[in-house]
Amino acid sequence: MGRLAAAVALLALSPVLAALAGLILVGQGRPILFRQARAGRHGVLFTLVKFRSMREMRDAGGRLLPDAERTTAVGAFLRRSRLDELPGLWNVARGDMAWIGPRPLLPETICDLGERGRERSKVRPGLTGYSQISGNTLLDLDDKIALDLWYVKNRSVWLDVEILLRTIGVMLLGERLRHHAKGVIAKGRPSSLKRTDS
């Protein structure tokens, strides 16, 4: 059902996708899409697609410049509004990702996480997820993993609906650290936390 909904959404949003692609082409040039291998459910690799938000700018030694120096005004807008994630509907339609789930990470990051990485990979990664609506860029990796593991243990239809609705709020109002997220992170053991809405 989720895959069909993603395919329908891709068709319905095709004018928006085309307009955003044109904006990127004018503001940043080619390529329009960012592609990268990520770890999916049970660590199976897939190619993530999203709109590109940074230029390929390198220093004299060939190293990429910091993200802040490579992010364009168009890219900043796409990231802030989460519109850079729209091409990921293709990944959902293919079955690589779900609408809701932990953010897809690099395979080496999952490997470095050890048991936490394996536990996190029990579900498909998502276009949006609990850590994304609980602070996202305001959090470090360990904080995000704690929130992701809490989601894996407590996921339900109602929680997914809540995450989807809160994602719309983040798109419109920006990111903030939620009270419940602070509790999950402070506990350090998501399984021992009783859910309380903020």
PDB file of C-alpha atoms in Angstrom:
ATOM      1  CA  MET A   1       0.000   0.000   0.000  1.00  0.00           C
ATOM      2  CA  GLY A   2       2.808   2.387   0.902  1.00  0.00           C
ATOM      3  CA  ARG A   3       4.583   1.675  -2.380  1.00  0.00           C
ATOM      4  CA  LEU A   4       1.442   2.349  -4.411  1.00  0.00           C
ATOM      5  CA  ALA A   5       0.809   5.570  -2.496  1.00  0.00           C
ATOM      6  CA  ALA A   6       4.370   6.690  -3.254  1.00  0.00           C
ATOM      7  CA  ALA A   7       3.920   5.977  -6.971  1.00  0.00           C
ATOM      8  CA  VAL A   8       0.675   7.962  -7.001  1.00  0.00           C
ATOM      9  CA  ALA A   9       2.362  10.802  -5.102  1.00  0.00           C
ATOM     10  CA  LEU A  10       5.197  10.880  -7.642  1.00  0.00           C
ATOM     11  CA  LEU A  11       2.699  11.317 -10.465  1.00  0.00           C
ATOM     12  CA  ALA A  12       0.654  13.904  -8.593  1.00  0.00           C
ATOM     13  CA  LEU A  13       3.735  15.911  -7.609  1.00  0.00           C
ATOM     14  CA  SER A  14       5.442  15.730 -11.008  1.00  0.00           C
ATOM     15  CA  PRO A  15       4.803  19.449 -11.744  1.00  0.00           C
ATOM     16  CA  VAL A  16       6.347  20.372  -8.380  1.00  0.00           C
ATOM     17  CA  LEU A  17       9.300  18.064  -8.987  1.00  0.00           C
ATOM     18  CA  ALA A  18       9.842  19.578 -12.434  1.00  0.00           C
ATOM     19  CA  ALA A  19       9.719  23.119 -11.018  1.00  0.00           C
ATOM     20  CA  LEU A  20      12.211  22.268  -8.267  1.00  0.00           C
ATOM     21  CA  ALA A  21      14.501  20.579 -10.802  1.00  0.00           C
ATOM     22  CA  GLY A  22      14.453  23.769 -12.883  1.00  0.00           C
ATOM     23  CA  LEU A  23      15.246  25.849  -9.797  1.00  0.00           C
ATOM     24  CA  ILE A  24      18.241  23.639  -9.008  1.00  0.00           C
ATOM     25  CA  LEU A  25      19.444  23.730 -12.610  1.00  0.00           C
ATOM     26  CA  VAL A  26      19.415  27.537 -12.627  1.00  0.00           C
ATOM     27  CA  GLY A  27      20.732  28.016  -9.091  1.00  0.00           C
ATOM     28  CA  GLN A  28      23.329  25.225  -8.894  1.00  0.00           C
ATOM     29  CA  GLY A  29      23.742  23.601 -12.289  1.00  0.00           C
ATOM     30  CA  ARG A  30      23.995  19.879 -12.933  1.00  0.00           C
ATOM     31  CA  PRO A  31      23.569  17.249 -11.630  1.00  0.00           C
ATOM     32  CA  ILE A  32      20.083  17.865 -10.308  1.00  0.00           C
ATOM     33  CA  LEU A  33      19.879  14.680  -8.255  1.00  0.00           C
ATOM     34  CA  PHE A  34      22.158  13.452  -5.480  1.00  0.00           C
ATOM     35  CA  ARG A  35      22.698   9.677  -5.505  1.00  0.00           C
ATOM     36  CA  GLN A  36      24.484   7.666  -2.839  1.00  0.00           C
ATOM     37  CA  ALA A  37      24.604   4.059  -1.605  1.00  0.00           C
ATOM     38  CA  ARG A  38      22.818   3.679   1.722  1.00  0.00           C
ATOM     39  CA  ALA A  39      22.010   0.765   4.023  1.00  0.00           C
ATOM     40  CA  GLY A  40      18.405  -0.373   3.961  1.00  0.00           C
ATOM     41  CA  ARG A  41      16.500  -2.991   5.943  1.00  0.00           C
ATOM     42  CA  HIS A  42      18.845  -5.694   7.276  1.00  0.00           C
ATOM     43  CA  GLY A  43      21.772  -3.738   5.797  1.00  0.00           C
ATOM     44  CA  VAL A  44      20.791  -4.355   2.157  1.00  0.00           C
ATOM     45  CA  LEU A  45      22.318  -1.611  -0.004  1.00  0.00           C
ATOM     46  CA  PHE A  46      20.253   0.645  -2.236  1.00  0.00           C
ATOM     47  CA  THR A  47      20.822   3.934  -4.068  1.00  0.00           C
ATOM     48  CA  LEU A  48      19.233   6.887  -2.287  1.00  0.00           C
ATOM     49  CA  VAL A  49      18.016   9.715  -4.525  1.00  0.00           C
ATOM     50  CA  LYS A  50      17.252  13.253  -3.456  1.00  0.00           C
ATOM     51  CA  PHE A  51      17.583  16.750  -4.866  1.00  0.00           C
ATOM     52  CA  ARG A  52      21.147  18.045  -4.726  1.00  0.00           C
ATOM     53  CA  SER A  53      21.600  20.898  -2.270  1.00  0.00           C
ATOM     54  CA  MET A  54      25.379  21.479  -2.434  1.00  0.00           C
ATOM     55  CA  ARG A  55      27.983  22.232  -5.063  1.00  0.00           C
ATOM     56  CA  GLU A  56      31.025  20.001  -5.610  1.00  0.00           C
ATOM     57  CA  MET A  57      33.587  22.556  -4.395  1.00  0.00           C
ATOM     58  CA  ARG A  58      37.017  21.311  -3.307  1.00  0.00           C
ATOM     59  CA  ASP A  59      40.148  22.840  -1.814  1.00  0.00           C
ATOM     60  CA  ALA A  60      43.600  22.821  -3.412  1.00  0.00           C
ATOM     61  CA  GLY A  61      44.201  19.317  -2.042  1.00  0.00           C
ATOM     62  CA  GLY A  62      41.060  17.949  -3.675  1.00  0.00           C
ATOM     63  CA  ARG A  63      39.096  17.670  -0.430  1.00  0.00           C
ATOM     64  CA  LEU A  64      35.469  18.739  -0.329  1.00  0.00           C
ATOM     65  CA  LEU A  65      34.919  22.097   1.360  1.00  0.00           C
ATOM     66  CA  PRO A  66      32.704  22.200   4.490  1.00  0.00           C
ATOM     67  CA  ASP A  67      28.975  21.768   3.865  1.00  0.00           C
ATOM     68  CA  ALA A  68      28.247  25.377   4.863  1.00  0.00           C
ATOM     69  CA  GLU A  69      30.524  26.667   2.110  1.00  0.00           C
ATOM     70  CA  ARG A  70      29.045  24.378  -0.535  1.00  0.00           C
ATOM     71  CA  THR A  71      25.353  24.836   0.288  1.00  0.00           C
ATOM     72  CA  THR A  72      23.654  27.310  -2.035  1.00  0.00           C
ATOM     73  CA  ALA A  73      20.662  29.522  -1.242  1.00  0.00           C
ATOM     74  CA  VAL A  74      18.509  27.140  -3.270  1.00  0.00           C
ATOM     75  CA  GLY A  75      19.982  24.178  -1.402  1.00  0.00           C
ATOM     76  CA  ALA A  76      19.359  25.795   1.983  1.00  0.00           C
ATOM     77  CA  PHE A  77      15.724  26.382   1.031  1.00  0.00           C
ATOM     78  CA  LEU A  78      15.302  22.777  -0.123  1.00  0.00           C
ATOM     79  CA  ARG A  79      16.815  21.397   3.070  1.00  0.00           C
ATOM     80  CA  ARG A  80      14.905  23.704   5.397  1.00  0.00           C
ATOM     81  CA  SER A  81      11.586  22.858   3.736  1.00  0.00           C
ATOM     82  CA  ARG A  82      12.490  19.146   3.340  1.00  0.00           C
ATOM     83  CA  LEU A  83      11.626  19.401  -0.359  1.00  0.00           C
ATOM     84  CA  ASP A  84      15.026  17.908  -1.189  1.00  0.00           C
ATOM     85  CA  GLU A  85      13.586  14.577   0.018  1.00  0.00           C
ATOM     86  CA  LEU A  86      10.769  14.411  -2.557  1.00  0.00           C
ATOM     87  CA  PRO A  87      12.694  12.287  -5.099  1.00  0.00           C
ATOM     88  CA  GLY A  88      12.954   9.710  -2.313  1.00  0.00           C
ATOM     89  CA  LEU A  89       9.370   8.785  -3.167  1.00  0.00           C
ATOM     90  CA  TRP A  90      11.013   6.750  -5.928  1.00  0.00           C
ATOM     91  CA  ASN A  91      12.853   4.738  -3.257  1.00  0.00           C
ATOM     92  CA  VAL A  92       9.572   4.184  -1.413  1.00  0.00           C
ATOM     93  CA  ALA A  93       7.816   3.091  -4.608  1.00  0.00           C
ATOM     94  CA  ARG A  94      10.650   0.606  -5.259  1.00  0.00           C
ATOM     95  CA  GLY A  95      10.408  -0.803  -1.745  1.00  0.00           C
ATOM     96  CA  ASP A  96      13.870   0.379  -0.651  1.00  0.00           C
ATOM     97  CA  MET A  97      12.369   2.744   1.896  1.00  0.00           C
ATOM     98  CA  ALA A  98       9.131   3.356   3.775  1.00  0.00           C
ATOM     99  CA  TRP A  99       7.244   6.593   4.346  1.00  0.00           C
ATOM    100  CA  ILE A 100       8.206   6.490   8.033  1.00  0.00           C
ATOM    101  CA  GLY A 101      11.383   5.039   9.511  1.00  0.00           C
ATOM    102  CA  PRO A 102      14.925   5.854  10.604  1.00  0.00           C
ATOM    103  CA  ARG A 103      16.955   7.987   8.226  1.00  0.00           C
ATOM    104  CA  PRO A 104      18.954   5.810   5.782  1.00  0.00           C
ATOM    105  CA  LEU A 105      22.621   5.910   6.787  1.00  0.00           C
ATOM    106  CA  LEU A 106      25.870   5.061   5.041  1.00  0.00           C
ATOM    107  CA  PRO A 107      26.704   1.342   5.252  1.00  0.00           C
ATOM    108  CA  GLU A 108      29.965   2.063   7.083  1.00  0.00           C
ATOM    109  CA  THR A 109      28.061   4.070   9.711  1.00  0.00           C
ATOM    110  CA  ILE A 110      25.680   1.159  10.297  1.00  0.00           C
ATOM    111  CA  CYS A 111      28.674  -1.184  10.593  1.00  0.00           C
ATOM    112  CA  ASP A 112      30.386   1.115  13.116  1.00  0.00           C
ATOM    113  CA  LEU A 113      27.216   1.156  15.245  1.00  0.00           C
ATOM    114  CA  GLY A 114      27.494  -2.592  15.846  1.00  0.00           C
ATOM    115  CA  GLU A 115      24.483  -4.066  17.646  1.00  0.00           C
ATOM    116  CA  ARG A 116      22.709  -0.698  17.628  1.00  0.00           C
ATOM    117  CA  GLY A 117      23.087  -0.601  13.856  1.00  0.00           C
ATOM    118  CA  ARG A 118      21.684  -4.107  13.467  1.00  0.00           C
ATOM    119  CA  GLU A 119      18.734  -3.318  15.722  1.00  0.00           C
ATOM    120  CA  ARG A 120      18.048  -0.083  13.851  1.00  0.00           C
ATOM    121  CA  SER A 121      18.109  -1.954  10.533  1.00  0.00           C
ATOM    122  CA  LYS A 122      15.216  -4.227  11.488  1.00  0.00           C
ATOM    123  CA  VAL A 123      12.873  -1.768   9.764  1.00  0.00           C
ATOM    124  CA  ARG A 124      13.071  -0.010   6.425  1.00  0.00           C
ATOM    125  CA  PRO A 125      14.543   3.490   6.497  1.00  0.00           C
ATOM    126  CA  GLY A 126      12.008   6.260   5.917  1.00  0.00           C
ATOM    127  CA  LEU A 127      11.494   9.549   4.144  1.00  0.00           C
ATOM    128  CA  THR A 128      10.821  10.972   7.582  1.00  0.00           C
ATOM    129  CA  GLY A 129      11.090   9.536  11.046  1.00  0.00           C
ATOM    130  CA  TYR A 130      11.085  10.088  14.775  1.00  0.00           C
ATOM    131  CA  SER A 131      14.537  11.664  15.011  1.00  0.00           C
ATOM    132  CA  GLN A 132      13.771  13.913  12.026  1.00  0.00           C
ATOM    133  CA  ILE A 133      10.750  15.461  13.765  1.00  0.00           C
ATOM    134  CA  SER A 134      12.466  15.607  17.164  1.00  0.00           C
ATOM    135  CA  GLY A 135      15.375  17.916  16.382  1.00  0.00           C
ATOM    136  CA  ASN A 136      17.256  16.357  13.468  1.00  0.00           C
ATOM    137  CA  THR A 137      20.135  18.774  12.757  1.00  0.00           C
ATOM    138  CA  LEU A 138      20.021  19.928  16.389  1.00  0.00           C
ATOM    139  CA  LEU A 139      21.035  16.402  17.474  1.00  0.00           C
ATOM    140  CA  ASP A 140      24.286  14.461  17.269  1.00  0.00           C
ATOM    141  CA  LEU A 141      24.477  10.939  15.857  1.00  0.00           C
ATOM    142  CA  ASP A 142      24.134   9.171  19.233  1.00  0.00           C
ATOM    143  CA  ASP A 143      21.009  11.206  20.024  1.00  0.00           C
ATOM    144  CA  LYS A 144      19.476  10.269  16.677  1.00  0.00           C
ATOM    145  CA  ILE A 145      20.286   6.597  17.160  1.00  0.00           C
ATOM    146  CA  ALA A 146      18.606   6.615  20.601  1.00  0.00           C
ATOM    147  CA  LEU A 147      15.475   8.089  19.037  1.00  0.00           C
ATOM    148  CA  ASP A 148      15.587   5.658  16.107  1.00  0.00           C
ATOM    149  CA  LEU A 149      15.867   2.671  18.442  1.00  0.00           C
ATOM    150  CA  TRP A 150      12.942   3.962  20.492  1.00  0.00           C
ATOM    151  CA  TYR A 151      10.919   4.145  17.282  1.00  0.00           C
ATOM    152  CA  VAL A 152      11.869   0.609  16.235  1.00  0.00           C
ATOM    153  CA  LYS A 153      10.641  -0.727  19.593  1.00  0.00           C
ATOM    154  CA  ASN A 154       7.497   1.419  19.831  1.00  0.00           C
ATOM    155  CA  ARG A 155       6.382   1.796  16.213  1.00  0.00           C
ATOM    156  CA  SER A 156       2.672   1.667  15.480  1.00  0.00           C
ATOM    157  CA  VAL A 157       0.210   3.038  12.948  1.00  0.00           C
ATOM    158  CA  TRP A 158      -0.712   5.867  15.311  1.00  0.00           C
ATOM    159  CA  LEU A 159       2.906   6.797  15.938  1.00  0.00           C
ATOM    160  CA  ASP A 160       3.515   6.865  12.174  1.00  0.00           C
ATOM    161  CA  VAL A 161       0.511   9.161  11.695  1.00  0.00           C
ATOM    162  CA  GLU A 162       1.837  11.443  14.420  1.00  0.00           C
ATOM    163  CA  ILE A 163       5.282  11.552  12.804  1.00  0.00           C
ATOM    164  CA  LEU A 164       3.752  12.351   9.408  1.00  0.00           C
ATOM    165  CA  LEU A 165       1.699  15.210  10.863  1.00  0.00           C
ATOM    166  CA  ARG A 166       4.659  16.569  12.820  1.00  0.00           C
ATOM    167  CA  THR A 167       6.783  16.423   9.653  1.00  0.00           C
ATOM    168  CA  ILE A 168       4.390  18.900   8.043  1.00  0.00           C
ATOM    169  CA  GLY A 169       4.852  21.131  11.079  1.00  0.00           C
ATOM    170  CA  VAL A 170       8.642  20.944  10.766  1.00  0.00           C
ATOM    171  CA  MET A 171       8.421  21.813   7.070  1.00  0.00           C
ATOM    172  CA  LEU A 172       6.357  24.897   7.866  1.00  0.00           C
ATOM    173  CA  LEU A 173       7.820  26.040  11.181  1.00  0.00           C
ATOM    174  CA  GLY A 174      11.344  24.629  11.312  1.00  0.00           C
ATOM    175  CA  GLU A 175      13.121  22.237  13.669  1.00  0.00           C
ATOM    176  CA  ARG A 176      12.997  22.207  17.447  1.00  0.00           C
ATOM    177  CA  LEU A 177      13.999  19.726  20.120  1.00  0.00           C
ATOM    178  CA  ARG A 178      10.855  18.068  21.482  1.00  0.00           C
ATOM    179  CA  HIS A 179      10.362  17.427  25.182  1.00  0.00           C
ATOM    180  CA  HIS A 180       9.808  13.698  24.655  1.00  0.00           C
ATOM    181  CA  ALA A 181      12.981  13.449  22.579  1.00  0.00           C
ATOM    182  CA  LYS A 182      14.957  14.926  25.467  1.00  0.00           C
ATOM    183  CA  GLY A 183      13.573  12.191  27.701  1.00  0.00           C
ATOM    184  CA  VAL A 184      14.507   9.399  25.288  1.00  0.00           C
ATOM    185  CA  ILE A 185      18.018  10.758  24.887  1.00  0.00           C
ATOM    186  CA  ALA A 186      18.498  11.301  28.641  1.00  0.00           C
ATOM    187  CA  LYS A 187      17.422   7.759  29.448  1.00  0.00           C
ATOM    188  CA  GLY A 188      19.857   6.321  26.930  1.00  0.00           C
ATOM    189  CA  ARG A 189      17.754   3.158  26.908  1.00  0.00           C
ATOM    190  CA  PRO A 190      14.692   3.727  24.707  1.00  0.00           C
ATOM    191  CA  SER A 191      13.109   0.436  25.821  1.00  0.00           C
ATOM    192  CA  SER A 192      12.762   1.687  29.372  1.00  0.00           C
ATOM    193  CA  LEU A 193      10.928   4.896  28.469  1.00  0.00           C
ATOM    194  CA  LYS A 194       7.173   5.192  28.665  1.00  0.00           C
ATOM    195  CA  ARG A 195       5.787   7.330  25.880  1.00  0.00           C
ATOM    196  CA  THR A 196       4.433  10.738  26.843  1.00  0.00           C
ATOM    197  CA  ASP A 197       3.187  13.204  24.242  1.00  0.00           C
ATOM    198  CA  SER A 198       4.421  16.768  24.337  1.00  0.00           C
TER     199      SER A 198
END
